[in-house]
Amino acid sequence: TKCNAVCPFCYVSATKDGIFHEDICETWNKWMTTMSENDKPFQIAIGSSNEPTIHPEFLEFIKTVYESGVVPNYTTNGITLSKFLMSDLEGLYCAKLLEYTEKYCGGVAVSCNKFLEKEWKGAVTALKNIDININLHYIISDKKSVDDFMEIYEEYNKDVLYFVLLPMMPAGRSKKGVEQGTWEYLESKINGLEKIAFGAHFVDYLKNSKIKAWVYPPESFSKNVILTKNKVQITPSSFNMNPIKIIDL
């Protein structure tokens, strides 16, 4: 639950004073030994309730996941990756992170956070220097956020695999949702554009939308997994952290 930023819209309320879950590599390996090859996930997206790149086991974890036959991906606020030009310890760690990312990961999603614009743009610059799929996550809240997104789309369209749009939600530190009329405005701007994907909570907007999209029931093809020492907790999603299954290892 630890993060190196305190964004006002964080839906999980991660803080700089949060905690690191320990022994996650050991727990992952124990969990994998209980599964048949058919039961293993194909890939995972590392993130959920924290900034993964600052976890002390993160580099070893993505290597561990890869070696278990699962593709690791991760979502980041970009702060760590933006330090790739620095010559101090943070820069050295970033270089190692980029090395492991290219070697073991399938892709990286960078959150386009207006409060960390310099950092997320720096992260994208760093990732463009390695062979990795880059996605950008962007929160839609009002018409101005749509206009700002269109500028980002024009600037990064050639570099990005997908732009993943997420609706602002009243969860965690965020107290607001999508303003009235914003969806219709978004539709008019992006209909027909390539490389656009939507977060699960846009599903109700998409059911009767002009935008052609594959629509699946939210939380139907993935689950949120929390790894702690010798314990795996499975929840419906990172928006719903109530365990539906607890595995003691």
CSV table of C-alpha atoms in Angstrom, one decimal:
chain,number,residue,atom,x,y,z
A,1,THR,CA,0.0,0.0,0.0
A,2,LYS,CA,3.1,2.3,-0.3
A,3,CYS,CA,3.5,4.9,-3.0
A,4,ASN,CA,6.0,7.7,-3.7
A,5,ALA,CA,3.2,10.1,-4.7
A,6,VAL,CA,0.0,11.2,-3.0
A,7,CYS,CA,-2.3,11.8,-6.0
A,8,PRO,CA,-5.7,13.4,-5.0
A,9,PHE,CA,-7.6,11.0,-7.2
A,10,CYS,CA,-6.0,7.8,-6.0
A,11,TYR,CA,-8.8,5.2,-5.7
A,12,VAL,CA,-6.9,3.0,-3.3
A,13,SER,CA,-5.6,5.8,-1.1
A,14,ALA,CA,-1.9,4.6,-1.3
A,15,THR,CA,0.5,6.8,0.8
A,16,LYS,CA,4.2,7.4,1.3
A,17,ASP,CA,3.7,5.8,4.8
A,18,GLY,CA,2.1,2.7,3.4
A,19,ILE,CA,3.5,-0.8,3.9
A,20,PHE,CA,5.4,-3.3,1.7
A,21,HIS,CA,4.1,-6.8,1.6
A,22,GLU,CA,7.1,-9.0,2.3
A,23,ASP,CA,8.4,-12.3,0.9
A,24,ILE,CA,6.3,-12.0,-2.3
A,25,CYS,CA,8.8,-14.0,-4.4
A,26,GLU,CA,8.7,-16.9,-2.0
A,27,THR,CA,4.9,-16.7,-1.8
A,28,TRP,CA,4.5,-16.6,-5.6
A,29,ASN,CA,6.7,-19.7,-6.0
A,30,LYS,CA,4.8,-21.6,-3.4
A,31,TRP,CA,1.5,-20.7,-5.0
A,32,MET,CA,2.7,-21.7,-8.5
A,33,THR,CA,3.6,-25.2,-7.2
A,34,THR,CA,0.0,-25.7,-6.1
A,35,MET,CA,-1.2,-25.1,-9.7
A,36,SER,CA,-1.4,-27.2,-12.8
A,37,GLU,CA,-0.1,-25.7,-16.0
A,38,ASN,CA,-3.7,-25.1,-17.2
A,39,ASP,CA,-4.6,-23.2,-14.0
A,40,LYS,CA,-1.7,-20.7,-14.1
A,41,PRO,CA,-2.5,-17.2,-15.3
A,42,PHE,CA,-1.2,-16.3,-18.8
A,43,GLN,CA,0.0,-12.9,-17.6
A,44,ILE,CA,-0.3,-10.5,-14.6
A,45,ALA,CA,-0.5,-6.8,-14.3
A,46,ILE,CA,1.5,-5.7,-11.2
A,47,GLY,CA,0.1,-2.6,-9.5
A,48,SER,CA,-3.2,-2.7,-7.6
A,49,SER,CA,-2.8,-0.8,-4.3
A,50,ASN,CA,0.8,0.5,-4.6
A,51,GLU,CA,3.6,1.9,-6.8
A,52,PRO,CA,5.3,-1.4,-7.7
A,53,THR,CA,8.7,0.0,-8.8
A,54,ILE,CA,9.7,1.1,-5.3
A,55,HIS,CA,9.1,-2.3,-3.7
A,56,PRO,CA,12.5,-3.7,-2.5
A,57,GLU,CA,11.7,-7.1,-4.1
A,58,PHE,CA,10.3,-5.7,-7.4
A,59,LEU,CA,13.2,-6.6,-9.7
A,60,GLU,CA,13.5,-10.1,-8.3
A,61,PHE,CA,9.7,-10.5,-8.4
A,62,ILE,CA,9.4,-9.8,-12.2
A,63,LYS,CA,12.2,-12.2,-12.8
A,64,THR,CA,10.5,-14.8,-10.6
A,65,VAL,CA,7.2,-14.4,-12.3
A,66,TYR,CA,8.8,-14.7,-15.8
A,67,GLU,CA,10.7,-17.9,-14.8
A,68,SER,CA,7.5,-19.5,-13.5
A,69,GLY,CA,6.1,-19.3,-17.1
A,70,VAL,CA,3.9,-16.2,-16.5
A,71,VAL,CA,4.3,-12.9,-18.4
A,72,PRO,CA,4.7,-10.0,-15.9
A,73,ASN,CA,3.5,-6.5,-16.8
A,74,TYR,CA,3.3,-3.5,-14.5
A,75,THR,CA,1.6,-0.1,-14.0
A,76,THR,CA,3.6,2.8,-12.8
A,77,ASN,CA,3.3,6.5,-12.0
A,78,GLY,CA,6.6,7.1,-13.8
A,79,ILE,CA,8.6,8.6,-11.0
A,80,THR,CA,11.2,5.9,-10.8
A,81,LEU,CA,11.6,5.4,-14.5
A,82,SER,CA,11.9,9.2,-15.1
A,83,LYS,CA,15.3,9.1,-13.3
A,84,PHE,CA,17.0,7.2,-16.1
A,85,LEU,CA,19.5,10.0,-16.9
A,86,MET,CA,20.6,10.5,-13.3
A,87,SER,CA,24.1,9.3,-12.3
A,88,ASP,CA,23.3,8.6,-8.6
A,89,LEU,CA,21.9,5.5,-6.9
A,90,GLU,CA,18.4,6.3,-8.2
A,91,GLY,CA,19.7,6.5,-11.7
A,92,LEU,CA,21.6,3.2,-11.3
A,93,TYR,CA,18.4,1.5,-10.0
A,94,CYS,CA,16.4,2.9,-12.9
A,95,ALA,CA,19.0,1.4,-15.4
A,96,LYS,CA,18.6,-2.0,-13.7
A,97,LEU,CA,14.8,-1.6,-13.8
A,98,LEU,CA,14.9,-0.9,-17.5
A,99,GLU,CA,17.2,-3.9,-18.1
A,100,TYR,CA,14.8,-6.2,-16.2
A,101,THR,CA,11.8,-4.7,-17.9
A,102,GLU,CA,13.1,-5.4,-21.3
A,103,LYS,CA,14.3,-8.9,-20.4
A,104,TYR,CA,11.3,-10.2,-18.5
A,105,CYS,CA,8.2,-8.0,-19.1
A,106,GLY,CA,5.6,-7.9,-21.8
A,107,GLY,CA,4.6,-4.3,-21.3
A,108,VAL,CA,4.4,-1.3,-19.0
A,109,ALA,CA,1.5,1.0,-18.4
A,110,VAL,CA,2.3,4.5,-17.4
A,111,SER,CA,-0.4,6.6,-15.7
A,112,CYS,CA,-0.7,10.0,-17.4
A,113,ASN,CA,-1.0,12.0,-14.2
A,114,LYS,CA,-1.3,15.8,-14.6
A,115,PHE,CA,0.2,16.2,-11.2
A,116,LEU,CA,3.3,14.2,-12.3
A,117,GLU,CA,3.5,15.3,-16.0
A,118,LYS,CA,7.3,15.7,-16.1
A,119,GLU,CA,7.7,12.3,-14.5
A,120,TRP,CA,5.3,10.3,-16.6
A,121,LYS,CA,6.7,11.9,-19.8
A,122,GLY,CA,10.2,11.1,-18.6
A,123,ALA,CA,9.2,7.5,-18.0
A,124,VAL,CA,7.8,7.2,-21.6
A,125,THR,CA,11.1,8.6,-22.9
A,126,ALA,CA,13.0,6.0,-20.9
A,127,LEU,CA,10.8,3.1,-22.1
A,128,LYS,CA,11.1,4.2,-25.8
A,129,ASN,CA,14.8,3.4,-25.5
A,130,ILE,CA,14.1,-0.3,-24.9
A,131,ASP,CA,12.1,-3.0,-26.6
A,132,ILE,CA,8.8,-3.0,-24.7
A,133,ASN,CA,5.1,-2.5,-25.3
A,134,ILE,CA,4.0,0.9,-23.8
A,135,ASN,CA,0.4,1.7,-22.7
A,136,LEU,CA,-0.8,5.0,-21.3
A,137,HIS,CA,-3.5,5.0,-18.7
A,138,TYR,CA,-5.5,8.2,-18.6
A,139,ILE,CA,-8.4,9.3,-16.4
A,140,ILE,CA,-11.5,11.0,-18.0
A,141,SER,CA,-13.3,13.4,-15.7
A,142,ASP,CA,-14.6,16.4,-17.6
A,143,LYS,CA,-14.5,18.0,-21.1
A,144,LYS,CA,-11.1,19.6,-20.4
A,145,SER,CA,-9.7,16.2,-19.6
A,146,VAL,CA,-10.9,15.0,-23.0
A,147,ASP,CA,-9.1,17.9,-24.7
A,148,ASP,CA,-6.0,17.3,-22.8
A,149,PHE,CA,-6.1,13.6,-23.8
A,150,MET,CA,-6.4,14.5,-27.4
A,151,GLU,CA,-3.1,16.4,-27.1
A,152,ILE,CA,-1.5,13.4,-25.5
A,153,TYR,CA,-2.9,11.1,-28.2
A,154,GLU,CA,-1.4,13.3,-31.0
A,155,GLU,CA,2.0,13.5,-29.3
A,156,TYR,CA,2.4,9.8,-28.4
A,157,ASN,CA,0.3,7.9,-31.0
A,158,LYS,CA,3.3,6.5,-32.8
A,159,ASP,CA,5.0,5.3,-29.6
A,160,VAL,CA,2.1,3.7,-27.7
A,161,LEU,CA,0.4,0.3,-28.1
A,162,TYR,CA,-2.8,1.3,-26.4
A,163,PHE,CA,-4.3,4.4,-24.7
A,164,VAL,CA,-6.4,3.0,-21.8
A,165,LEU,CA,-9.1,5.4,-20.8
A,166,LEU,CA,-10.4,5.2,-17.2
A,167,PRO,CA,-13.4,7.0,-15.7
A,168,MET,CA,-13.0,9.2,-12.7
A,169,MET,CA,-14.7,7.5,-9.8
A,170,PRO,CA,-15.6,8.5,-6.2
A,171,ALA,CA,-13.3,6.0,-4.5
A,172,GLY,CA,-10.3,6.3,-2.2
A,173,ARG,CA,-9.2,10.0,-2.1
A,174,SER,CA,-11.2,10.8,-5.2
A,175,LYS,CA,-14.6,12.4,-4.4
A,176,LYS,CA,-15.8,13.0,-8.0
A,177,GLY,CA,-17.1,11.0,-10.9
A,178,VAL,CA,-17.4,11.8,-14.6
A,179,GLU,CA,-19.1,15.1,-15.2
A,180,GLN,CA,-22.4,15.1,-17.1
A,181,GLY,CA,-22.0,15.5,-20.8
A,182,THR,CA,-18.3,14.3,-20.8
A,183,TRP,CA,-19.0,10.9,-22.3
A,184,GLU,CA,-20.8,12.3,-25.3
A,185,TYR,CA,-18.0,14.8,-25.8
A,186,LEU,CA,-15.4,12.0,-25.5
A,187,GLU,CA,-17.4,9.9,-28.1
A,188,SER,CA,-17.3,12.8,-30.6
A,189,LYS,CA,-13.6,13.2,-30.2
A,190,ILE,CA,-12.3,9.6,-30.3
A,191,ASN,CA,-14.8,7.7,-32.4
A,192,GLY,CA,-12.9,6.0,-35.2
A,193,LEU,CA,-9.5,6.4,-33.6
A,194,GLU,CA,-7.1,3.5,-33.3
A,195,LYS,CA,-5.3,2.2,-30.2
A,196,ILE,CA,-8.1,3.2,-27.8
A,197,ALA,CA,-9.1,0.8,-24.9
A,198,PHE,CA,-11.4,1.3,-22.0
A,199,GLY,CA,-11.2,0.4,-18.3
A,200,ALA,CA,-13.9,-1.9,-17.0
A,201,HIS,CA,-15.9,0.9,-15.3
A,202,PHE,CA,-16.7,2.4,-18.7
A,203,VAL,CA,-18.8,-0.7,-19.6
A,204,ASP,CA,-22.2,0.9,-19.0
A,205,TYR,CA,-21.2,3.9,-21.3
A,206,LEU,CA,-20.1,1.5,-24.0
A,207,LYS,CA,-23.2,-0.7,-24.1
A,208,ASN,CA,-25.1,1.8,-26.3
A,209,SER,CA,-22.2,3.8,-27.7
A,210,LYS,CA,-21.4,4.8,-31.2
A,211,ILE,CA,-17.9,3.5,-30.6
A,212,LYS,CA,-17.4,0.0,-31.8
A,213,ALA,CA,-15.9,-2.0,-28.9
A,214,TRP,CA,-15.8,-5.5,-27.5
A,215,VAL,CA,-17.7,-5.3,-24.3
A,216,TYR,CA,-17.2,-7.9,-21.6
A,217,PRO,CA,-18.7,-8.1,-18.1
A,218,PRO,CA,-16.3,-6.3,-15.6
A,219,GLU,CA,-14.2,-8.6,-13.5
A,220,SER,CA,-15.1,-11.6,-15.6
A,221,PHE,CA,-11.6,-12.4,-17.1
A,222,SER,CA,-9.3,-11.4,-14.3
A,223,LYS,CA,-8.9,-11.2,-10.5
A,224,ASN,CA,-6.9,-9.1,-8.1
A,225,VAL,CA,-4.2,-11.0,-6.2
A,226,ILE,CA,-2.6,-9.8,-3.0
A,227,LEU,CA,0.7,-11.6,-2.1
A,228,THR,CA,1.8,-11.5,1.6
A,229,LYS,CA,4.0,-13.8,3.6
A,230,ASN,CA,2.8,-17.3,2.9
A,231,LYS,CA,-0.7,-16.1,2.0
A,232,VAL,CA,-2.5,-15.3,-1.2
A,233,GLN,CA,-5.7,-13.3,-1.1
A,234,ILE,CA,-7.9,-13.1,-4.2
A,235,THR,CA,-10.4,-10.3,-4.6
A,236,PRO,CA,-12.7,-9.4,-7.5
A,237,SER,CA,-10.6,-6.4,-8.6
A,238,SER,CA,-8.4,-3.6,-7.2
A,239,PHE,CA,-11.7,-1.6,-6.8
A,240,ASN,CA,-13.1,-4.4,-4.6
A,241,MET,CA,-10.6,-5.6,-2.1
A,242,ASN,CA,-12.9,-7.9,-0.2
A,243,PRO,CA,-11.3,-11.4,-0.5
A,244,ILE,CA,-13.3,-14.1,-2.3
A,245,LYS,CA,-10.6,-16.7,-1.6
A,246,ILE,CA,-7.7,-16.9,0.9
A,247,ILE,CA,-4.9,-19.4,0.4
A,248,ASP,CA,-2.5,-20.2,3.2
A,249,LEU,CA,0.7,-21.7,2.0
